[in-house]
PDB file of C-alpha atoms in Angstrom:
ATOM      1  CA  MET A   1       0.000   0.000   0.000  1.00 44.00           C
ATOM      2  CA  ASN A   2       1.251   3.478  -0.868  1.00 48.00           C
ATOM      3  CA  SER A   3       2.123   5.830   1.941  1.00 49.00           C
ATOM      4  CA  PRO A   4       0.503   9.310   1.875  1.00 50.00           C
ATOM      5  CA  LYS A   5       3.797  10.935   0.826  1.00 50.00           C
ATOM      6  CA  ASN A   6       4.286   8.397  -1.980  1.00 63.00           C
ATOM      7  CA  TYR A   7       0.682   8.866  -3.126  1.00 59.00           C
ATOM      8  CA  THR A   8       1.066  12.665  -3.196  1.00 63.00           C
ATOM      9  CA  SER A   9       4.269  12.290  -5.187  1.00 72.00           C
ATOM     10  CA  THR A  10       2.616   9.915  -7.699  1.00 84.00           C
ATOM     11  CA  LEU A  11      -0.358  12.249  -8.137  1.00 89.00           C
ATOM     12  CA  GLY A  12       2.027  15.153  -8.682  1.00 91.00           C
ATOM     13  CA  GLU A  13       3.848  13.202 -11.379  1.00 90.00           C
ATOM     14  CA  LYS A  14       0.540  12.552 -13.133  1.00 91.00           C
ATOM     15  CA  VAL A  15      -0.343  16.250 -12.960  1.00 94.00           C
ATOM     16  CA  ALA A  16       3.024  17.133 -14.506  1.00 94.00           C
ATOM     17  CA  GLN A  17       2.595  14.514 -17.263  1.00 91.00           C
ATOM     18  CA  ALA A  18      -0.860  15.807 -18.146  1.00 93.00           C
ATOM     19  CA  ARG A  19       0.357  19.425 -18.202  1.00 94.00           C
ATOM     20  CA  ILE A  20       3.250  18.593 -20.504  1.00 92.00           C
ATOM     21  CA  ALA A  21       1.044  16.463 -22.770  1.00 90.00           C
ATOM     22  CA  GLU A  22      -1.355  19.389 -23.217  1.00 90.00           C
ATOM     23  CA  GLY A  23       1.529  21.768 -23.961  1.00 91.00           C
ATOM     24  CA  PHE A  24       1.084  24.135 -21.016  1.00 93.00           C
ATOM     25  CA  SER A  25       4.001  25.910 -19.417  1.00 94.00           C
ATOM     26  CA  ILE A  26       3.936  25.679 -15.645  1.00 95.00           C
ATOM     27  CA  SER A  27       3.209  29.409 -15.287  1.00 95.00           C
ATOM     28  CA  ASP A  28       0.340  29.362 -17.834  1.00 95.00           C
ATOM     29  CA  ALA A  29      -1.196  26.289 -16.219  1.00 95.00           C
ATOM     30  CA  ALA A  30      -0.912  27.786 -12.726  1.00 96.00           C
ATOM     31  CA  LYS A  31      -2.603  30.976 -13.904  1.00 95.00           C
ATOM     32  CA  SER A  32      -5.416  29.007 -15.598  1.00 95.00           C
ATOM     33  CA  LEU A  33      -5.938  26.959 -12.432  1.00 95.00           C
ATOM     34  CA  GLY A  34      -6.223  30.116 -10.320  1.00 94.00           C
ATOM     35  CA  PHE A  35      -3.005  29.770  -8.335  1.00 95.00           C
ATOM     36  CA  LYS A  36      -1.376  33.041  -7.310  1.00 94.00           C
ATOM     37  CA  ASN A  37       2.034  31.874  -8.511  1.00 94.00           C
ATOM     38  CA  TYR A  38       3.597  29.005 -10.415  1.00 95.00           C
ATOM     39  CA  GLN A  39       5.430  27.746  -7.324  1.00 95.00           C
ATOM     40  CA  THR A  40       2.167  26.301  -5.979  1.00 95.00           C
ATOM     41  CA  LEU A  41       1.747  24.102  -9.055  1.00 95.00           C
ATOM     42  CA  SER A  42       5.428  23.238  -8.945  1.00 95.00           C
ATOM     43  CA  GLU A  43       5.061  22.040  -5.334  1.00 95.00           C
ATOM     44  CA  ILE A  44       2.059  19.904  -6.343  1.00 94.00           C
ATOM     45  CA  GLU A  45       3.983  18.342  -9.219  1.00 94.00           C
ATOM     46  CA  LYS A  46       6.937  17.589  -6.938  1.00 92.00           C
ATOM     47  CA  GLY A  47       4.658  15.969  -4.347  1.00 90.00           C
ATOM     48  CA  GLU A  48       5.410  18.626  -1.739  1.00 92.00           C
ATOM     49  CA  ARG A  49       1.825  19.934  -1.591  1.00 92.00           C
ATOM     50  CA  LYS A  50      -1.484  18.096  -1.635  1.00 91.00           C
ATOM     51  CA  LEU A  51      -4.128  18.770  -4.243  1.00 90.00           C
ATOM     52  CA  ASN A  52      -7.635  19.309  -2.876  1.00 92.00           C
ATOM     53  CA  ALA A  53     -10.758  17.995  -4.637  1.00 91.00           C
ATOM     54  CA  ASN A  54     -11.669  21.329  -6.254  1.00 93.00           C
ATOM     55  CA  GLU A  55      -8.134  21.794  -7.562  1.00 94.00           C
ATOM     56  CA  LEU A  56      -8.073  18.234  -8.899  1.00 93.00           C
ATOM     57  CA  SER A  57     -11.378  18.769 -10.685  1.00 93.00           C
ATOM     58  CA  ALA A  58     -10.127  22.004 -12.274  1.00 94.00           C
ATOM     59  CA  THR A  59      -6.879  20.286 -13.243  1.00 95.00           C
ATOM     60  CA  SER A  60      -8.776  17.425 -14.848  1.00 93.00           C
ATOM     61  CA  LYS A  61     -10.867  19.834 -16.933  1.00 94.00           C
ATOM     62  CA  LEU A  62      -7.925  22.014 -17.950  1.00 95.00           C
ATOM     63  CA  TYR A  63      -5.799  19.061 -19.051  1.00 94.00           C
ATOM     64  CA  LYS A  64      -8.790  17.221 -20.592  1.00 92.00           C
ATOM     65  CA  LYS A  65      -8.188  14.071 -18.543  1.00 91.00           C
ATOM     66  CA  ASN A  66     -10.643  11.852 -16.714  1.00 89.00           C
ATOM     67  CA  LEU A  67     -10.174  11.748 -12.958  1.00 88.00           C
ATOM     68  CA  ASP A  68      -9.269   8.077 -13.399  1.00 85.00           C
ATOM     69  CA  PHE A  69      -6.083   9.141 -15.163  1.00 86.00           C
ATOM     70  CA  PHE A  70      -4.773  10.659 -11.937  1.00 86.00           C
ATOM     71  CA  PHE A  71      -5.563   7.551  -9.862  1.00 82.00           C
ATOM     72  CA  GLU A  72      -4.391   4.740 -12.152  1.00 76.00           C
ATOM     73  CA  SER A  73      -1.638   2.645 -10.630  1.00 69.00           C
ATOM     74  CA  GLU A  74       0.370   2.485 -13.852  1.00 64.00           C
ATOM     75  CA  THR A  75       1.272   5.515 -15.873  1.00 52.00           C
ATOM     76  CA  PRO A  76      -0.116   5.038 -19.366  1.00 55.00           C
ATOM     77  CA  VAL A  77       1.981   5.969 -22.351  1.00 61.00           C
ATOM     78  CA  ILE A  78       0.686   9.237 -23.705  1.00 61.00           C
ATOM     79  CA  THR A  79       0.413   8.887 -27.462  1.00 65.00           C
ATOM     80  CA  LEU A  80      -0.173  11.380 -30.187  1.00 67.00           C
ATOM     81  CA  PRO A  81      -1.997  10.545 -33.417  1.00 69.00           C
ATOM     82  CA  LEU A  82      -0.081  10.722 -36.668  1.00 67.00           C
ATOM     83  CA  TRP A  83      -1.945  12.774 -39.220  1.00 68.00           C
ATOM     84  CA  ARG A  84      -1.512  12.308 -42.957  1.00 67.00           C
ATOM     85  CA  LYS A  85      -1.358  15.984 -43.779  1.00 65.00           C
ATOM     86  CA  ALA A  86       0.130  18.840 -41.773  1.00 64.00           C
ATOM     87  CA  VAL A  87      -1.979  21.918 -41.110  1.00 59.00           C
ATOM     88  CA  ALA A  88      -0.549  25.388 -41.728  1.00 61.00           C
ATOM     89  CA  SER A  89      -1.633  26.686 -38.305  1.00 59.00           C
ATOM     90  CA  ALA A  90      -0.532  24.488 -35.382  1.00 54.00           C
ATOM     91  CA  ALA A  91      -2.747  26.009 -32.655  1.00 59.00           C
ATOM     92  CA  PRO A  92      -6.156  24.851 -33.984  1.00 67.00           C
ATOM     93  CA  MET A  93      -4.686  21.411 -34.713  1.00 69.00           C
ATOM     94  CA  GLU A  94      -3.464  21.087 -31.119  1.00 72.00           C
ATOM     95  CA  ASP A  95      -6.959  21.877 -29.838  1.00 74.00           C
ATOM     96  CA  PHE A  96      -8.528  19.396 -32.234  1.00 75.00           C
ATOM     97  CA  GLN A  97      -5.934  16.772 -31.348  1.00 76.00           C
ATOM     98  CA  SER A  98      -6.590  17.204 -27.608  1.00 77.00           C
ATOM     99  CA  GLU A  99     -10.342  16.874 -28.122  1.00 80.00           C
ATOM    100  CA  PHE A 100      -9.837  13.868 -30.386  1.00 80.00           C
ATOM    101  CA  LEU A 101      -7.623  12.067 -27.850  1.00 79.00           C
ATOM    102  CA  PHE A 102     -10.093  12.897 -25.061  1.00 81.00           C
ATOM    103  CA  PHE A 103     -12.893  11.405 -27.188  1.00 83.00           C
ATOM    104  CA  LEU A 104     -10.852   8.251 -27.853  1.00 80.00           C
ATOM    105  CA  GLU A 105     -10.061   7.843 -24.162  1.00 79.00           C
ATOM    106  CA  ASN A 106     -13.731   8.118 -23.244  1.00 80.00           C
ATOM    107  CA  TYR A 107     -14.717   5.782 -26.077  1.00 79.00           C
ATOM    108  CA  SER A 108     -12.258   3.141 -24.893  1.00 75.00           C
ATOM    109  CA  ASN A 109     -13.695   3.372 -21.368  1.00 73.00           C
ATOM    110  CA  MET A 110     -17.209   2.519 -22.598  1.00 68.00           C
TER     111      MET A 110
END
């Protein structure tokens, strides 16, 4: 069984993985989550600070992950789809790709 410190550390690692997968910088993510500074999110990712239920819910929505993602015992490999044709503007494609992967994750859970 995981100790509380180990659990907090594992959850923090998952938060960091999700942030990186969505392409957020730590300061942009912290601002979007309503933290006063990026150090708070950094402490969460390092396992030095606990994440309360409201913060976890906001994190899940921002990173487009199910809550299950943060509680799985194994860290899944985060994959990106390979598209046949590149799009001139990368920003809309990143949004579409995030929504597409979120849809696939939910579809696989059904």
